[in-house]
Structure formats: C-alpha cells, structure tokens
C-alpha cells in the first residue's frame, strides 16, 4: 500500500476493483466502513460478481474478467476530455511535461509499440525514452502542449477508449461506466480524495501489471497520490507476504528490493554500472544513489568479516541469475525433468499453481520432494491415488517424499509486515505440538549439515556456504529477535559524528537508527535497509502498541514500525503544492513552515529542503516526478494498452492481430494448451471465500462445517440454457482438465453483453482439494492455464475459458 489501512478512513471515494476486501480482508475493510460513516465516502465496486463488498457498496458495476485495463483507460479518457484532472499536480509532480523521443511510436492498427521482435516476444525498448538536452537533462514543456509531450501523447493514446468502446470490450453498461467515472472524477481537485483497493482481480492476468499502472496513472492525474485518503493500495495476501517480498524471497531480488546479481553483469562494478541513478532533472534527490551503501551493508550482514573491500564484500559469492526463476519458470523446469529435488516450505503447489496435470507430471519426475508444513498437504500426497480427485498411478511414481512437520504461524514469534508496510511483532500463542519444529530450526540444521559436507568434502564453489556469517547464540536455532536485529543492522566500527568528528555517532556494535546512516565502506551492516529503524538501541520498535492518533488522520506513529523510516503515507510531500502549502484545508497533511516540513507523518523528502529549490516529491525516481509514461520499465509498453486474456471469448476489437499481450510469459509447450471459444465458450474466474484460507483450513473441522464443499456459480440464464438446476452436479472443463462440483445458480453473477455477444461467467472458489475435512475435490487449478504476466509472471488465474455441463458425482477413492 502507498497509504495505510488506517488512512482509508480519510477517503471521499473508495474504489474496490480487482479485489473483494469484505471477503478477503474483512479486518481491514472496517476502515472503509469508517470512511463511509465519518466522511460520507462513496464505495464503488467493479467486479464480475456482485460480491460481499458490492453488497455494502453505494454503486456496483459489472465487468468481464480480464478487461480492466480497457476500463481504466476509458476512465483516463473521461478525465482528460471532461477536464477532471488536477492540472497543477499533473504539471509539477508527473512527467506529463516531458518530451518523448521522436522515434517512439505506437501502431494503433497492430497494437504494438516501436521495437517489437516477434521471435523473441520482446521489445527493444530504446525508443521508449525522453528527449535529452545538451546539459544531459530531460527536455520539458511545462505548458504540456508540445505534440510529443507525455500529456499530448497520452491524450491521443487513450482517445480510442470512448465509453462505447469500453462497453464493447468490457461488457460494463455505458451508463454504469459513466457513473463510476463521475464518482472518480469528483476527486481531482485537492479537496476530495479517492483510495483504490485492489488485489488479485488485477494482478492475476497476463497484463496484470498494466492494470495497476493504469490505476496509478488515474491517481496521478487526479492528484490522489501522497495525500490522505488517496493512494494505490495493494491488499496483500498471506499475513506476512509483504515481509516476504521485503526481505528478498522473490527470485530476482535481494532484501530491500535491491537487484539480484545477473550473469551478464559480471562483477560488483558491472552490477553498479547496469544501474543508472543519475538525476534526470537538475537538483533531484534520486534516492537510489545510495544503492551501494545498502548493498555493501547487506553483504556485510551475510558474510561478516569475510566481506572486505578487496573481495567486493563477497559480491561474487552471491548466485548470478540468467533469467528470473519465478514459479512458472521453476515448475517448467521441474516438468522438463531438469530439477532433482524440491523443498516446499509452507507451499502447496499441486493445488496453488496452474495446470494440475502438468504439475503432477512434473512432481513425478523429481527424485525427492520435501514439505515443511504443520499440515499434511495435497502436494505431499500427490503420489496417492484419490480416484477422480487425484487420478495417479502410484506404483509408477518413484519420487521420495519427506514430510517435515513445522510450527504453524501462531506457534512462532517474530515480526509480520502487513499491507500497510507496518512491521508488528507477534508473540506465539502456543508451542508447536509433537515432533513439529520451528522453521528456523529446520533451516539452521539443514544449513549446518550442508556446511559440514562442504568442510569435509570441498566441492565446487564452497565459498558462498563456508563464508556465511552465522553469529547466533544457538547456531541450531537463530532466534526471531536476533534475526530482526540483523535485518535492522548495526555499526561494525565506531562511527564519528559527521558534524563533530570529536564525537561518536555510533560505537561499534550499536544498532542503527536509520538507513540514512548506512555506509558503503564496510563499517555498517544491515540485512534489509528498509527495515533499519525497526530494532534500534531503543529496543524492538515493532513491538510498540501505542494506538494514539494525535492528528486524527489515522497516523499512529507509535504503533509498530512502518518502512521506510516509519512513514505511513508514501510520497507525502505531494500533499502540498509546489510552494509547500496544503492543496486544501480539508486534505492538509504536510506543509512547509518556512524552515522545515511539518505534519503528522515523517516527510517523504528532505526535512529541511526548501520548496523553492524545485526538488520533486517522487524522490526514488531520477526525474523527481512520477511517471505517466513509464519509459523502458514495463515489458509491454510505456503506456498501458488493452490486451485480451490468453483465452478469451472475443478477439481484441482494437487490434485483432495482437489480441493478447505480445510479451506475456508463455512456454512453447503450452501454446497448444490454450482452448478456444468454440469448444469452451464461457469465461471462468476463481476466488476466495471468507470462511477458508487457501488450502489449509479445509483441514479444520469448523471451517469445513461452514463451507463444506466445492461449488460452481453460474447465472440463471446460463443454467436455463444448460438445463442445470441449483444443487445439480456439473462438470467444468478447460483445455487442460476438468473439475466437478455442485451448481449454485445465482443472480450474483451478471450476464454480460460484449460486442453484441452474450458472455457468461463461471465462478469457482479455490479452497478445495483431496486432503482434509472438506468434501474431496479435484482442485480448481486443474483448469487454469500456464501463462503469466509479462513483468511479474503472475499466472492468469482470473480469466480463462471453460465449458460446463450436467454430470454425475465424482468417483473418489
Ligand atoms: N478468507 C480469506 N482471506 C484471504 C485469503 C483466503 O484464502 N481466504 N487469501 C489471502 C491472499 S494470499 C490473497 S493474495 C488475498 C486476495 O484477495 P482478493 O484478490 O480480494 O481475493 P479473490 O477472491 O481472489 O479475488 C477478488 C475478486 O476479484 C474478482 N475478479 C476476478 N477477475 C476479475 C477481473 O478481471 N477484474 C476485476 N475487476 N475483478 C475480478 C473476483 O470476482 C473476486 O471477487 O486474500 C487474502 N485473504
Ligand atoms: N486458481 C487460483 N489459484 C491461486 C490463486 C487464485 O486466486 N486462483 N491465488 C494464488 C495466491 S495469491 C496464493 S498466495 C497462492 C497460495 O498458495 P500456497 O501458498 O501454496 O497455499 P497455502 O494453502 O496458503 O499454503 C500455505 C501452507 O503453509 C502452511 N503453514 C502455515 N503456517 C506455517 C508456518 O509457520 N511454517 C510453515 N513451514 N508452513 C506454514 C500451511 O499449513 C499451508 O499448507 O495460491 C495461488 N493460487
Ligand atoms: Mo496471495
């Protein structure tokens, strides 16, 4: 989230689109209720289903799954043509005024940007760039009238997304779409703000990143970024998944969103040279210029005294990736028989990854599979025949499976980072039962044993393992407290005070208070720079539980620790105009008092940087401003464009030759596995129920009682057409497999008219499988396609094609 859960109460309009917060984030949803109650906020929900969020909304608009980019580009077209944008914000705080290179082009007929290479399914992005002046800085036209200014290019780009075209593509009735536009447009004035809450309804598409980019562009055009009640708010999933990405568990990142070394970069110098943090306008902060300090501090945390300036602090001991090993890429390799062993730590991929048949075939090729989990998972039993629910020939599967029982999250202590970027320390509620051990114990023992093997036997490249710094009181069980101290970081030598060298800023061994104190000479260590400040000499800051909100604006500065620097609203300098005055009395947040920035939050900006210096509020970007034109950062283009899902009932009405995202992650073998609408005429989507958490609560009796079995939701018109009644068994099939479940015939799934054609949606919850207390089911990912977003590789779980027919009950073993 750019803002925080508690900030939602400041919103005047709440747009829930691409998520169902009432169901999947019921606790956080209370802040929507607060906004409605105290602020008379209007809640608008756009979803293919009339959800539990929609049930309490002021306005609901249906949409065909997988068409949000077109919808949102239509919103942008509305804002620009109806003059609803926040002009001053756009001119000063976005790149609308920047001039784009002359060779940048977009072919409206083909739906392709300049530089496309069809063989590589990728772009040469050179032309997606600003024009630079002799002084090396980007050229601008603050009047935004230059024909190649971002503003004019954007206007032209979105002009195709008229309300008529939006209706043709998305199936959202024009009058409803326009009513939503009106709600959104009411916030582009500095007096009112809108928050956007989204989750997987936006991300799980082959163009998911572009859905979110388009949303961010809307917020920038309205001036809703950096202000109270604004922001683009990603509602995260598992209780600590924000923490997972923060500390670098993604394959292409190291902790704190630093880059994973790439093969092509060679060494540390090459890694640094591949990054260009030069400010693109005079005087900009371009905060990533501190990158090396964060990286060296990370390496010092990893390798301790073994990391020295002479050996580039051990940079060469880090693995170098040739490509990004996301979930799809890894399981593609498993499926190709290129992986010997696989460890699932709190992961049930047979259920959660697309194309169950492919997953099952892949797991059968492993030599060994390990699960570290408090529960028996479907994955750990992938080799067991369960009749139609898991039809495998057990005797033919040679994979050895090890089940290591671990604690569950409530049996361990540590910090959890929530969607608000806030680290909260949690204490354990119980001890793990029986033989179950803490995850850290299992990992530590594994590490010790592997290190011993390297010590005893040598082997290829032992340094990455032998040189690890492992200074925990009990090397077999690093304590959560020790780990958070390490993430925060400390001084390794005495560090003199910059303003008075006779004094010390830190003595060796002291915990650091701020990432501003990190150094690139090896005198500091921090395993995750954005967590610096979470565990200081004052103690464990994440354990703070003071819920005071002195300003009344939902800023609780002494509740846990929000990264970065305990900041609750990101880009908050943008809540004031270029002179440093609040845009309005109503939305007052940060302001310049003549000598410094003051307000309820930690300024996202130099605390004493005078506004007359014209330093932009988006300090992480070398431009100092935010981007309506994404330069070279997105795989499929610098502006978003409508692409159909890989499986779609209609061709792309704008450019049928380029129907789906031309850069999406697709594997050669799967190109044949896509179904077409003649055989699979209905659009399917998958989602959550409040009563279950993924595939674990099916093992709990109480949850199994309230939602006992898998079901399939369809609307009455489709049910009538297919002769299906409420409660009938149905078989839903895709080009990859089929599932069986009971039909729930419901008006909650509206019928859509798409380009003159009726389109039906088939909705299915994801929580069922063949292990546990709920009724045995095949698992919904037997249906889903193995294709992913072009930037994040997130699978397209939310829009694919199926057929549906009445059937008998599944035979289960
Ligand atoms: N009770 C419960 N809560 C959970 C979880 C759980 O399993 N159970 N899981 C957690 C996790 S890990 C996550 S990631 C989050 C997910 O949180 P959400 O994303 O909110 O959950 P979903 O139910 O998967 O999807 C949300 C909505 O997206 C809609 N949708 C589908 N396709 C589209 C589309 O193309 N466009 C639009 N606009 N909407 C679409 C669906 O109809 C659904 O209502 O929930 C977390 N919270
Ligand atoms: N069709 C479809 N598929 C989806 C989605 C969708 O919307 N539609 N959503 C996707 C999303 S967003 C997600 S996040 C994934 C989730 O996919 P998974 O993460 O594979 O599924 P979970 O059931 O959450 O598995 C988590 C496991 O962690 C275990 N666990 C709990 N606490 C601990 C602990 O402290 N230590 C250890 N070691 N284990 C623990 C649980 O028992 C459980 O088995 O599913 C994805 N798959
Ligand atoms: Mo998730």
XYZ file of C-alpha atoms in Angstrom, residues 159-398:
240
model
C -8.800 8.770 -27.167
C -9.761 5.347 -28.576
C -11.215 4.295 -25.229
C -14.582 6.006 -25.558
C -17.495 4.859 -23.377
C -18.813 2.960 -26.427
C -15.552 1.077 -26.906
C -15.243 0.399 -23.167
C -18.725 -1.147 -23.244
C -17.892 -3.232 -26.333
C -14.767 -4.633 -24.672
C -15.664 -4.938 -21.002
C -19.406 -5.568 -21.093
C -19.873 -2.815 -18.479
C -23.040 -0.951 -19.481
C -22.166 2.551 -20.681
C -24.381 4.375 -18.175
C -22.855 2.427 -15.281
C -19.338 3.025 -16.538
C -20.047 6.759 -16.815
C -21.500 6.852 -13.327
C -18.296 5.284 -11.989
C -16.273 7.857 -13.970
C -18.267 10.608 -12.321
C -17.511 9.297 -8.837
C -13.827 9.002 -9.674
C -13.726 12.409 -11.384
C -15.192 14.091 -8.290
C -11.831 13.746 -6.559
C -9.486 15.596 -8.944
C -9.477 18.900 -7.113
C -7.306 18.708 -3.999
C -10.420 18.984 -1.829
C -11.505 15.371 -2.098
C -9.585 12.141 -2.441
C -10.109 8.593 -3.620
C -8.421 5.439 -2.437
C -8.087 2.421 -4.705
C -8.087 -1.012 -3.072
C -7.087 -3.921 -5.262
C -5.630 -7.409 -5.060
C -5.704 -10.442 -7.345
C -8.584 -9.410 -9.596
C -5.982 -7.064 -11.077
C -2.736 -8.951 -10.697
C -3.644 -12.451 -11.908
C -3.709 -11.608 -15.605
C -1.210 -11.707 -18.436
C -1.407 -7.897 -18.322
C -1.829 -7.574 -14.546
C 0.978 -5.068 -14.000
C -0.609 -2.789 -16.580
C -3.932 -2.875 -14.722
C -2.148 -1.476 -11.699
C -0.135 1.022 -13.718
C -3.321 2.374 -15.256
C -4.807 2.750 -11.782
C -1.678 4.606 -10.639
C -1.951 6.919 -13.649
C -5.556 7.734 -12.706
C -4.464 8.626 -9.177
C -1.678 10.833 -10.524
C -3.985 12.635 -12.938
C -6.380 13.300 -10.053
C -3.604 14.336 -7.649
C -4.559 11.462 -5.340
C -1.065 10.131 -4.702
C 0.685 11.188 -1.478
C -2.468 12.666 0.029
C -4.644 11.449 2.911
C -7.370 9.099 1.727
C -5.564 8.516 -1.581
C -3.118 6.056 -2.998
C -2.919 2.807 -4.895
C -3.390 0.215 -2.227
C -2.344 -3.345 -2.852
C -4.100 -5.520 -0.285
C -1.570 -8.217 0.314
C -2.258 -11.907 0.790
C -0.715 -14.138 3.458
C -0.306 -12.288 6.733
C 3.416 -11.723 6.127
C 3.669 -11.772 2.339
C 4.666 -8.113 2.371
C 7.541 -9.204 4.599
C 8.380 -11.963 2.148
C 8.921 -9.567 -0.751
C 10.649 -7.041 1.536
C 13.331 -9.481 2.605
C 14.016 -10.744 -0.861
C 12.359 -14.126 -1.161
C 11.484 -13.276 -4.773
C 13.860 -14.822 -7.277
C 15.019 -11.571 -8.877
C 15.546 -9.552 -5.703
C 17.754 -9.439 -2.668
C 16.463 -7.854 0.584
C 15.100 -4.312 0.379
C 14.301 -4.550 -3.343
C 17.944 -4.497 -4.381
C 18.662 -6.376 -7.589
C 19.773 -9.994 -7.706
C 23.135 -10.182 -9.488
C 22.780 -11.099 -13.166
C 25.144 -13.312 -15.058
C 25.677 -10.653 -17.721
C 26.769 -8.039 -15.160
C 29.993 -9.869 -14.326
C 31.072 -8.363 -11.029
C 30.029 -5.706 -8.497
C 31.248 -2.885 -10.743
C 29.204 -4.353 -13.581
C 26.188 -4.648 -11.300
C 26.512 -0.996 -10.329
C 27.135 0.124 -13.914
C 23.922 -1.618 -15.016
C 22.011 0.805 -12.781
C 21.738 4.450 -13.698
C 20.612 6.714 -10.891
C 21.805 9.996 -12.424
C 19.147 12.667 -11.789
C 17.234 13.437 -14.994
C 16.409 16.985 -13.937
C 18.712 19.377 -12.057
C 18.789 19.169 -8.273
C 16.702 15.974 -7.905
C 17.215 13.617 -4.961
C 17.251 10.324 -6.911
C 17.490 8.467 -3.638
C 18.657 5.200 -5.174
C 22.035 6.896 -5.489
C 22.518 5.349 -2.035
C 22.139 1.869 -3.529
C 25.725 0.835 -2.938
C 25.520 1.664 0.775
C 22.525 -0.646 1.099
C 24.184 -3.385 -0.928
C 27.501 -3.349 0.932
C 25.637 -3.361 4.264
C 23.673 -6.398 3.084
C 26.868 -8.201 2.070
C 28.419 -7.397 5.457
C 25.350 -8.946 7.110
C 25.759 -12.061 5.007
C 29.491 -12.589 5.124
C 30.686 -10.621 8.186
C 34.452 -10.212 8.425
C 34.886 -12.378 5.313
C 33.461 -9.473 3.291
C 36.224 -6.970 2.572
C 36.718 -4.093 0.125
C 39.351 -6.241 -1.642
C 36.873 -9.008 -2.472
C 33.991 -6.609 -3.274
C 32.459 -7.594 0.071
C 31.788 -11.094 -1.237
C 29.546 -9.987 -4.087
C 30.862 -12.817 -6.252
C 29.611 -15.399 -3.752
C 26.016 -14.461 -4.483
C 24.298 -16.586 -7.141
C 24.044 -14.947 -10.563
C 20.788 -15.409 -12.397
C 20.492 -15.783 -16.174
C 16.719 -15.232 -16.042
C 14.050 -14.782 -13.417
C 13.105 -18.067 -11.754
C 9.532 -17.272 -10.861
C 7.016 -20.011 -10.040
C 6.123 -20.717 -13.671
C 9.734 -20.798 -14.804
C 10.743 -23.136 -11.968
C 7.915 -25.598 -12.436
C 8.503 -25.547 -16.178
C 11.973 -26.851 -15.368
C 10.529 -29.398 -12.953
C 8.167 -30.515 -15.681
C 11.053 -30.790 -18.136
C 12.826 -33.121 -15.715
C 15.604 -30.579 -15.077
C 15.209 -30.481 -11.277
C 16.155 -33.257 -8.868
C 14.744 -32.072 -5.576
C 12.191 -29.555 -4.373
C 11.549 -28.098 -0.902
C 8.077 -26.685 -0.221
C 8.224 -24.535 2.903
C 4.598 -23.540 3.559
C 3.663 -24.107 -0.085
C 1.101 -26.403 -1.663
C 1.893 -26.081 -5.373
C -0.170 -29.051 -6.568
C -3.193 -27.018 -5.504
C -1.971 -23.452 -5.989
C -0.042 -23.450 -9.287
C -1.846 -23.554 -12.655
C -2.439 -26.724 -14.649
C -2.584 -29.500 -12.061
C -1.964 -32.246 -14.601
C 1.280 -30.592 -15.641
C 2.259 -30.048 -12.005
C 1.560 -33.656 -11.123
C 3.606 -34.906 -14.077
C 6.453 -32.604 -13.025
C 6.474 -33.680 -9.356
C 6.637 -37.305 -10.573
C 9.977 -36.540 -12.234
C 11.636 -35.321 -9.013
C 13.997 -37.599 -7.131
C 12.851 -36.125 -3.853
C 10.220 -33.743 -2.549
C 10.277 -32.147 0.918
C 7.364 -30.407 2.583
C 7.916 -28.263 5.664
C 4.399 -27.690 6.887
C 2.298 -28.019 10.028
C -0.277 -29.913 7.965
C -0.397 -32.796 5.562
C -0.759 -31.109 2.189
C -2.180 -32.293 -1.120
C 1.290 -31.780 -2.579
C 2.844 -34.196 -0.069
C 0.235 -36.740 -1.229
C 0.474 -36.005 -4.932
C 1.511 -39.637 -5.479
C -1.581 -41.067 -3.788
C -4.479 -42.152 -5.938
C -7.739 -40.463 -4.875
C -9.898 -41.632 -7.754
C -11.197 -38.795 -9.916
C -9.906 -36.281 -7.376
C -6.284 -37.267 -7.970
C -6.077 -39.943 -10.632
C -2.466 -41.146 -10.490
C -0.744 -44.474 -10.868
C 1.057 -44.531 -7.502
C 3.223 -47.516 -8.401
C 4.753 -45.640 -11.328
C 5.855 -42.669 -9.191
C 9.355 -43.021 -7.762
